[in-house]
PDB file of C-alpha atoms in Angstrom:
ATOM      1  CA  UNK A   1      20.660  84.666  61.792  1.00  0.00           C
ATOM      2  CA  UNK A   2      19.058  84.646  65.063  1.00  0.00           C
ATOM      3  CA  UNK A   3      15.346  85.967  65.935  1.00  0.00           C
ATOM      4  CA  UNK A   4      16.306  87.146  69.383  1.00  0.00           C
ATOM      5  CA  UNK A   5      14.439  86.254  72.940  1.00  0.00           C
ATOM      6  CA  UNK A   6      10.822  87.828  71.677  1.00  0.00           C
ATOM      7  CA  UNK A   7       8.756  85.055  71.138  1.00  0.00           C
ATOM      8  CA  UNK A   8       6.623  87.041  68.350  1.00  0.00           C
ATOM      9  CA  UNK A   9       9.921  86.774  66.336  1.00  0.00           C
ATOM     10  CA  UNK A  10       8.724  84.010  64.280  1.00  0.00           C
ATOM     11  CA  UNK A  11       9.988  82.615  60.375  1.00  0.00           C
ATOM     12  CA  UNK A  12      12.516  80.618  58.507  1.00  0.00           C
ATOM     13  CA  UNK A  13      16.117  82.019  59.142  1.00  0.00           C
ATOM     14  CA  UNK A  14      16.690  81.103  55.278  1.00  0.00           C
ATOM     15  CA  UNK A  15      13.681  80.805  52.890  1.00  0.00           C
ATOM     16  CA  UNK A  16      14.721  79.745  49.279  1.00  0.00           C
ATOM     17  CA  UNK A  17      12.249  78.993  47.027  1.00  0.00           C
ATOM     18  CA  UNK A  18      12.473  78.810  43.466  1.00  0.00           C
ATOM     19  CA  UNK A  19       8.977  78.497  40.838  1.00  0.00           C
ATOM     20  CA  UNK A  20       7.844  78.881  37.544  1.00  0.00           C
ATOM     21  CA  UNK A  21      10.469  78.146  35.113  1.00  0.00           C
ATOM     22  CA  UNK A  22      13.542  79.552  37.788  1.00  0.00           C
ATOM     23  CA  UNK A  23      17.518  78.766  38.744  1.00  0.00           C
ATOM     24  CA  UNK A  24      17.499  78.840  41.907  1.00  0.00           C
ATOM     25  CA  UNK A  25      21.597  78.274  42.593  1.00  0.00           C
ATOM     26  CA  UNK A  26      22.521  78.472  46.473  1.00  0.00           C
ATOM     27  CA  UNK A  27      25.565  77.848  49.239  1.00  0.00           C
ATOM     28  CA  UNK A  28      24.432  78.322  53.022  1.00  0.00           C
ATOM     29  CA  UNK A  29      27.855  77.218  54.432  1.00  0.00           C
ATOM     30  CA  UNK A  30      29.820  77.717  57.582  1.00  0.00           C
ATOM     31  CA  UNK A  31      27.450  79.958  59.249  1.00  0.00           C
ATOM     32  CA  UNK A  32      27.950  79.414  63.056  1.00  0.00           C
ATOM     33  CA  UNK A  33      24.248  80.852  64.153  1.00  0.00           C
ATOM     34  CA  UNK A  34      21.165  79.938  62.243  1.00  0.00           C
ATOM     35  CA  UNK A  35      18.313  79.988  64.342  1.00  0.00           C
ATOM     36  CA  UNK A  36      14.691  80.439  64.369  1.00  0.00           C
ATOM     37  CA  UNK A  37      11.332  79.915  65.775  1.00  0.00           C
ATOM     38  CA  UNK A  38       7.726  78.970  64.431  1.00  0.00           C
ATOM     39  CA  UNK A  39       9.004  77.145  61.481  1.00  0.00           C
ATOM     40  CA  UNK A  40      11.864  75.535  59.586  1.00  0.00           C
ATOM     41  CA  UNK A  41      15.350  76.767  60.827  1.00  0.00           C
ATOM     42  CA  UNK A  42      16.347  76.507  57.254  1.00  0.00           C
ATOM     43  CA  UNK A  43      13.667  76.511  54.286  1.00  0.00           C
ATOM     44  CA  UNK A  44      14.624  75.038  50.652  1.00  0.00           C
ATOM     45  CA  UNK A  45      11.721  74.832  48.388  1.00  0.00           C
ATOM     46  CA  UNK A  46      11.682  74.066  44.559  1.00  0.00           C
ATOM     47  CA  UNK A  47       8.337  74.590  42.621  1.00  0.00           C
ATOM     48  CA  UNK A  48       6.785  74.553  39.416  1.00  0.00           C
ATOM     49  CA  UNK A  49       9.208  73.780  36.303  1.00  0.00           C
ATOM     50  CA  UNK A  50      12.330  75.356  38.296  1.00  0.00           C
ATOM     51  CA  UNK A  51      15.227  73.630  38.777  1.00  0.00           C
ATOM     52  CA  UNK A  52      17.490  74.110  41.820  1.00  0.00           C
ATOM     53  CA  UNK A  53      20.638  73.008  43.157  1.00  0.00           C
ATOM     54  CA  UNK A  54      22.792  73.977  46.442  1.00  0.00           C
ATOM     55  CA  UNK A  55      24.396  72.764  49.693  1.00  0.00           C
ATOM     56  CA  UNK A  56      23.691  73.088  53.174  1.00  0.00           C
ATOM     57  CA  UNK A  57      27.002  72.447  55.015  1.00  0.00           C
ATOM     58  CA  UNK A  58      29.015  73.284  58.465  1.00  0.00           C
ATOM     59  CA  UNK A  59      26.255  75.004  59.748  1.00  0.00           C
ATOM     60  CA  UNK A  60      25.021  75.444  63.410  1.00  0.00           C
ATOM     61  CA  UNK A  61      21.147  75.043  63.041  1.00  0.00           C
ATOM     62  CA  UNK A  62      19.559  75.308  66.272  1.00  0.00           C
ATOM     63  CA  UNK A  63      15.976  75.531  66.924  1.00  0.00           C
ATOM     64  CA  UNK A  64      14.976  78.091  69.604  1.00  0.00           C
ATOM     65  CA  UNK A  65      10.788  77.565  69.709  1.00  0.00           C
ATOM     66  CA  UNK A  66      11.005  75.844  72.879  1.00  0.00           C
ATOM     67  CA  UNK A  67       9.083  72.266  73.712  1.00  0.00           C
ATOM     68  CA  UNK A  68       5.264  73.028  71.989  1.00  0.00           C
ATOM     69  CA  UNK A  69       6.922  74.919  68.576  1.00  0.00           C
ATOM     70  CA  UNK A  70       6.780  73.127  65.576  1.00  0.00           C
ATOM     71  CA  UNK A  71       9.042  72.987  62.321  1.00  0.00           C
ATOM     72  CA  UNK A  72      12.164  71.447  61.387  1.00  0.00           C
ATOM     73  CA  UNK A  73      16.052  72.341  61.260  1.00  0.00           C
ATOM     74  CA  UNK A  74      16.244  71.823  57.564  1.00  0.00           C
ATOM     75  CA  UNK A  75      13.808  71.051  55.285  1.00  0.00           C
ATOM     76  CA  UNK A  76      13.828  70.399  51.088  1.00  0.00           C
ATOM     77  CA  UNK A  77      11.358  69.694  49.509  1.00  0.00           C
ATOM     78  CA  UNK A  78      10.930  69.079  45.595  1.00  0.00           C
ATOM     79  CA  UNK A  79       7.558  69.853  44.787  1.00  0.00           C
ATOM     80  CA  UNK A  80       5.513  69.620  41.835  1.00  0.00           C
ATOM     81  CA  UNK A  81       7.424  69.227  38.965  1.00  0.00           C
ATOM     82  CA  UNK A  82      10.249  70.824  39.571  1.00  0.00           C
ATOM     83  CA  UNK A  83      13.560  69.105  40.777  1.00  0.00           C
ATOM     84  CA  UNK A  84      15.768  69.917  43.758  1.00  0.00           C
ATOM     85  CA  UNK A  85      19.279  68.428  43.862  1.00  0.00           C
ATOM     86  CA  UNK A  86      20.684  69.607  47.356  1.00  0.00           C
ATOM     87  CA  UNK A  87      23.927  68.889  49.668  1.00  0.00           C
ATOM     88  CA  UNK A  88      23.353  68.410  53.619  1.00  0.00           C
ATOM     89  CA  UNK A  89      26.590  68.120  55.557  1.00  0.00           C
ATOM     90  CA  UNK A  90      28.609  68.634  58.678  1.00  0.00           C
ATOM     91  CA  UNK A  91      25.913  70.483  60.073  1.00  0.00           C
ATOM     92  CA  UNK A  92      25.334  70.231  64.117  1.00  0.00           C
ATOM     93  CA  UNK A  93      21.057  70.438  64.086  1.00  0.00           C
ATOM     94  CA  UNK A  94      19.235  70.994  67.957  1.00  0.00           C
ATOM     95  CA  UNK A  95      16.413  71.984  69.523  1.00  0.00           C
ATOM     96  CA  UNK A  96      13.945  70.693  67.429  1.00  0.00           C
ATOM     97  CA  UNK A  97      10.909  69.506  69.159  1.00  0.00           C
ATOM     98  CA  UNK A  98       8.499  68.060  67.268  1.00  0.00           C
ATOM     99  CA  UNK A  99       9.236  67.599  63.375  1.00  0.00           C
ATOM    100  CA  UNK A 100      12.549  66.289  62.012  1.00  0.00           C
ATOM    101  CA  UNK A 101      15.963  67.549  62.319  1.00  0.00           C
ATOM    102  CA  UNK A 102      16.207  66.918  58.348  1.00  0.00           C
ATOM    103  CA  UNK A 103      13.224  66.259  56.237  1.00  0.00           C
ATOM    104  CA  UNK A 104      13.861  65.719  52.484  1.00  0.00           C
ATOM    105  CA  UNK A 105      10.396  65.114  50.317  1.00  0.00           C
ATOM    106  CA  UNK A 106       9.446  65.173  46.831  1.00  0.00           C
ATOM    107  CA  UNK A 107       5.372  65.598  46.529  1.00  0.00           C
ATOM    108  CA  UNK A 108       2.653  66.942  44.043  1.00  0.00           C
ATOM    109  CA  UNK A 109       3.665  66.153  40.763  1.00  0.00           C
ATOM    110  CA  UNK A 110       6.558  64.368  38.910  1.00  0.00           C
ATOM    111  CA  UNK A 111       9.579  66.322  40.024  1.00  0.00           C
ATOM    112  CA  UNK A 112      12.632  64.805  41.438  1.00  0.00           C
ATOM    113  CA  UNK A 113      14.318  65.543  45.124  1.00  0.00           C
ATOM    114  CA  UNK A 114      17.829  64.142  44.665  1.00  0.00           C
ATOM    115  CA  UNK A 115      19.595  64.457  48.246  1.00  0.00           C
ATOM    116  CA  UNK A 116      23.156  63.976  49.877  1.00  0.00           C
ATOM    117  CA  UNK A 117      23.247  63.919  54.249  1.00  0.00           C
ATOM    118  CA  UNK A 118      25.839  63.265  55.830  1.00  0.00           C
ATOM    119  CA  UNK A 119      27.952  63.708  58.428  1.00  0.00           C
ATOM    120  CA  UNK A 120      25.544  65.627  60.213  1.00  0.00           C
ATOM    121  CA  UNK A 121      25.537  65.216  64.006  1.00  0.00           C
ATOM    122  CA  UNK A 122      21.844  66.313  65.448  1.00  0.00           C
ATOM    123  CA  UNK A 123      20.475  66.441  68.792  1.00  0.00           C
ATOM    124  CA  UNK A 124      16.895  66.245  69.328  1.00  0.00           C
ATOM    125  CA  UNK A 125      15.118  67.668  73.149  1.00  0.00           C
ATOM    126  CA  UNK A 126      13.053  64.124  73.577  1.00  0.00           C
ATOM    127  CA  UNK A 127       9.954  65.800  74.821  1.00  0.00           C
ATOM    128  CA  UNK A 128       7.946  63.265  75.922  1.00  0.00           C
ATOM    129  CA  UNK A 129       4.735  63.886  73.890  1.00  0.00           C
ATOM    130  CA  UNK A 130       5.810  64.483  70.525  1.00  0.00           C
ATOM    131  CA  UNK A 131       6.828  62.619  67.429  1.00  0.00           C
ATOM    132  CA  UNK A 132       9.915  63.578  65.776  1.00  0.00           C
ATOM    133  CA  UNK A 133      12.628  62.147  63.367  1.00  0.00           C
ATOM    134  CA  UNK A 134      16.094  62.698  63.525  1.00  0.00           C
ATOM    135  CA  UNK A 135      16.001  62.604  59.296  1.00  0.00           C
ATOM    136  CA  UNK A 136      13.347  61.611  57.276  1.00  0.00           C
ATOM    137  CA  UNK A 137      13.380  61.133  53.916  1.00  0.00           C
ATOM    138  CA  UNK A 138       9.973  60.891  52.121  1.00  0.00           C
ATOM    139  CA  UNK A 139       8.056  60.533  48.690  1.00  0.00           C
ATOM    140  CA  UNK A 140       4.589  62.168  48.006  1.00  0.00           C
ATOM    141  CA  UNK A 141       1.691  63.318  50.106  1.00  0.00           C
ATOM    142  CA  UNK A 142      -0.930  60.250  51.592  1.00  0.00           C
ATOM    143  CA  UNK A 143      -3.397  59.450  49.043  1.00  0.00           C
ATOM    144  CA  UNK A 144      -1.495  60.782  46.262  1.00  0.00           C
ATOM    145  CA  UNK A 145      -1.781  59.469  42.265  1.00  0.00           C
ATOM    146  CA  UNK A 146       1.542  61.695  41.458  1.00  0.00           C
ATOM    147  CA  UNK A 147       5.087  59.763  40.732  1.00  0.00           C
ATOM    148  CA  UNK A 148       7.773  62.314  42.411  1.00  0.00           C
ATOM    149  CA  UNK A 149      10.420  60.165  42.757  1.00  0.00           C
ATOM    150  CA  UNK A 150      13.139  61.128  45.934  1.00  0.00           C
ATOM    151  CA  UNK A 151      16.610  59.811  45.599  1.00  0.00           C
ATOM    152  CA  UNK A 152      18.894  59.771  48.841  1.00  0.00           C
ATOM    153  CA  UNK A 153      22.433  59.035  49.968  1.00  0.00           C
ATOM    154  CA  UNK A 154      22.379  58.767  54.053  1.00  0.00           C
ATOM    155  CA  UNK A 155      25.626  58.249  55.822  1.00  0.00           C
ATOM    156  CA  UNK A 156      27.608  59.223  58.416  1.00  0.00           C
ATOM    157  CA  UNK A 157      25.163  60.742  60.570  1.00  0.00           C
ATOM    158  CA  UNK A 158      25.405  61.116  64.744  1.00  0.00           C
ATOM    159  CA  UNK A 159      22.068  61.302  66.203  1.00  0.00           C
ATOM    160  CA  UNK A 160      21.512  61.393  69.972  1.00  0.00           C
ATOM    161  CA  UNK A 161      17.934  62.128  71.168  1.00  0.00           C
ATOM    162  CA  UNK A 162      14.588  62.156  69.877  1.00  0.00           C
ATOM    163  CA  UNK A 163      10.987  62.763  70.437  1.00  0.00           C
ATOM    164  CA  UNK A 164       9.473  59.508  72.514  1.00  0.00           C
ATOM    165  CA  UNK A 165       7.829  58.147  69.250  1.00  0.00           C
ATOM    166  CA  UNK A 166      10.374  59.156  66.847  1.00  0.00           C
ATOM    167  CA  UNK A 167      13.418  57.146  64.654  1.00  0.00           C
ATOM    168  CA  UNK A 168      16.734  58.305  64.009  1.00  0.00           C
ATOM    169  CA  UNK A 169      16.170  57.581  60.178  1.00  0.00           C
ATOM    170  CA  UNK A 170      12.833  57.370  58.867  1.00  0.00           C
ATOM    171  CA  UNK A 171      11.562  56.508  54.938  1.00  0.00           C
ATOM    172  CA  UNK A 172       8.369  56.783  53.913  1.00  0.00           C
ATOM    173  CA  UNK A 173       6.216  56.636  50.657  1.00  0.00           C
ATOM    174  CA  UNK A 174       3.677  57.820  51.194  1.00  0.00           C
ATOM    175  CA  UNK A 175       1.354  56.207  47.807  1.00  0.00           C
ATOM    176  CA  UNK A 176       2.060  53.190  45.508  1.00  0.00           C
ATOM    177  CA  UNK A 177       3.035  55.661  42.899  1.00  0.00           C
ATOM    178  CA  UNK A 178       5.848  57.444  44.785  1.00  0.00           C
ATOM    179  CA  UNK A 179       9.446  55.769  45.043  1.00  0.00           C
ATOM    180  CA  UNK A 180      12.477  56.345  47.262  1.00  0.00           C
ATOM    181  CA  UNK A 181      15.577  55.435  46.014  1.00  0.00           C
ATOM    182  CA  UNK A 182      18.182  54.758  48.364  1.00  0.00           C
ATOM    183  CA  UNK A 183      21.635  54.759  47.814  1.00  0.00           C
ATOM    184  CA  UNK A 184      23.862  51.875  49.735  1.00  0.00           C
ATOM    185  CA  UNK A 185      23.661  47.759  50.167  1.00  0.00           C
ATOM    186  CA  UNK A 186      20.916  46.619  51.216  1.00  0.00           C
ATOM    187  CA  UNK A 187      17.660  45.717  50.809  1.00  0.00           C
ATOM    188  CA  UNK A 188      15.916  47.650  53.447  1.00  0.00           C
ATOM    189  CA  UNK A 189      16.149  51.438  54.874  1.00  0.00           C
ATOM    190  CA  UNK A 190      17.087  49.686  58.123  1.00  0.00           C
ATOM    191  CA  UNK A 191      20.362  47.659  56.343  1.00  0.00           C
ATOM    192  CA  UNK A 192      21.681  50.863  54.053  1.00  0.00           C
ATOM    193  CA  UNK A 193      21.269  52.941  57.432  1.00  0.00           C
ATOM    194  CA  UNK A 194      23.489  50.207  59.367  1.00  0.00           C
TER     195      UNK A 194
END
């Protein structure tokens, strides 16, 4: 998967989404070139009443939009009321300049994002103007009244670089009705990540 030099060459390198009432079943593993520009390197979307389930793992996920593109390496998101149950490891994640080199998120309903990353080891540029998050893990939309509920286990992770006003792990609800569960001792994000 890779879009080439032409900067026109823009879109996901994988784009799964499932909706309605779907199965969406999926394995993206031990591909050694996943690129893309423009967007997410690699796209996982679950929507509606569809349930879906994969993993992500050994992958080489590089980013290739230069310093002012936007989009993430991976991205899953559980939205609506549909639930996402999804498998992110070994994967080496660069280039990405602005977003997050994993973003998990649950939003817009009462579906549930149950997630697994680990042992990932992603570089970030640093650009010196942009935020950026090595992985963040998050829970509804600001402003929100729905309940999606995101559960996580993070471990294991290398992270070296990152956008001047970035974290290497961030968690965020983002309403008083959204909860992130976090798997690990501890009674903060910062303690489970440690």
């Amino acid at each position: 998967f890779d879009p080439g030099p032409t900067a026109a060459n823009i879109g996901s390198a994988i784009d799964l989404v499932s909706n309605q009432s779907g199965i969406l079943n999926f394995n993206i593993l031990n591909n050694p070139t996943v690129k893309a520009r423009g967007t997410s390197v690699i796209n996982v979307v679950s929507q509606g009443l569809s349930n879906a389930q994969g993993r992500i793992n050994n992958n080489t996920i590089t980013h290739v939009g230069g310093a002012e593109d936007s989009g993430n390496g991976v991205r899953v998101h559980a939205e609506e009321n549909s639930n996402l149950k999804v498998q992110i490891n070994a994967n080496t994640i660069n280039g990405v300049p602005s977003e997050a080199g994993i973003l998990a998120r649950s939003r817009n309903g009462n579906g549930r994002l149950d997630v697994i990353i680990t042992n990932n080891n992603i570089t970030l540029p640093n650009p010196l103007n942009e935020i950026g998050h090595n992985i963040q893990v998050e829970a509804g939309t600001s402003g929100s009244t729905f309940t999606n509920p995101t559960c996580a286990y993070v471990a294991n992770n290398a992270n070296s670089g990152r956008s001047q006003f970035g974290s290497d792990f961030r968690v965020r609800t983002a309403s008083a009705t959204h909860v992130i569960y976090l798997q690990g001792s501890g009674a903060s994000a910062a303690t489970i990540w440690d």
